[in-house]
Amino acid sequence: MLTSILVYLILGFVLNWWHPGWIIVVAAAFGCAITSIITNLTIELKKSDKENNQPPQG
């Protein structure tokens, strides 16, 4: 997110692309959300696989 804000500011100051540049920040937010969802699902699947593949104790 910080990188997207820096790119937005650079595009705004250097090329005066303030209006189309804001799309970068929105796209970065969606990218972070999608990455977070995929990462959390992967972690949960690995946890459930480990729990289901352990031999019974006792």
CSV table of C-alpha atoms in Angstrom, one decimal:
chain,number,residue,atom,x,y,z
A,1,MET,CA,0.0,0.0,0.0
A,2,LEU,CA,2.8,2.4,0.8
A,3,THR,CA,4.4,1.7,-2.6
A,4,SER,CA,1.1,2.4,-4.3
A,5,ILE,CA,0.8,5.8,-2.5
A,6,LEU,CA,4.4,6.7,-3.4
A,7,VAL,CA,3.7,5.8,-7.1
A,8,TYR,CA,0.5,7.9,-7.0
A,9,LEU,CA,2.4,10.9,-5.6
A,10,ILE,CA,5.2,10.6,-8.1
A,11,LEU,CA,2.8,10.3,-11.0
A,12,GLY,CA,0.8,13.3,-9.7
A,13,PHE,CA,3.8,15.6,-9.2
A,14,VAL,CA,5.8,14.6,-12.2
A,15,LEU,CA,3.2,13.9,-14.9
A,16,ASN,CA,0.2,15.7,-13.3
A,17,TRP,CA,-1.8,12.5,-13.4
A,18,TRP,CA,-3.8,13.1,-10.2
A,19,HIS,CA,-7.1,11.9,-11.5
A,20,PRO,CA,-6.2,8.6,-13.3
A,21,GLY,CA,-3.5,7.9,-10.7
A,22,TRP,CA,-5.9,7.2,-7.9
A,23,ILE,CA,-6.8,3.9,-9.6
A,24,ILE,CA,-3.4,2.6,-8.6
A,25,VAL,CA,-4.3,2.9,-4.9
A,26,VAL,CA,-7.6,1.2,-5.4
A,27,ALA,CA,-6.1,-1.6,-7.4
A,28,ALA,CA,-3.4,-2.1,-4.7
A,29,ALA,CA,-6.1,-2.3,-2.0
A,30,PHE,CA,-8.0,-5.0,-4.0
A,31,GLY,CA,-4.7,-6.8,-4.6
A,32,CYS,CA,-3.9,-6.8,-0.9
A,33,ALA,CA,-7.3,-8.1,0.0
A,34,ILE,CA,-7.2,-10.9,-2.5
A,35,THR,CA,-3.7,-11.8,-1.4
A,36,SER,CA,-4.8,-11.9,2.2
A,37,ILE,CA,-7.8,-14.1,1.5
A,38,ILE,CA,-5.7,-16.6,-0.5
A,39,THR,CA,-3.0,-16.7,2.2
A,40,ASN,CA,-5.5,-17.2,5.0
A,41,LEU,CA,-7.3,-20.0,3.0
A,42,THR,CA,-3.9,-21.7,2.3
A,43,ILE,CA,-3.0,-21.6,6.0
A,44,GLU,CA,-6.3,-23.0,7.1
A,45,LEU,CA,-6.1,-25.8,4.6
A,46,LYS,CA,-2.6,-26.7,5.8
A,47,LYS,CA,-3.8,-26.7,9.4
A,48,SER,CA,-6.8,-29.0,8.6
A,49,ASP,CA,-4.6,-31.4,6.6
A,50,LYS,CA,-2.1,-31.7,9.5
A,51,GLU,CA,-5.0,-32.3,12.0
A,52,ASN,CA,-6.6,-34.9,9.7
A,53,ASN,CA,-3.4,-36.8,8.9
A,54,GLN,CA,-2.2,-37.3,12.5
A,55,PRO,CA,-2.5,-40.9,13.8
A,56,PRO,CA,-4.8,-41.4,16.8
A,57,GLN,CA,-3.0,-41.1,20.2
A,58,GLY,CA,-3.6,-43.4,23.0
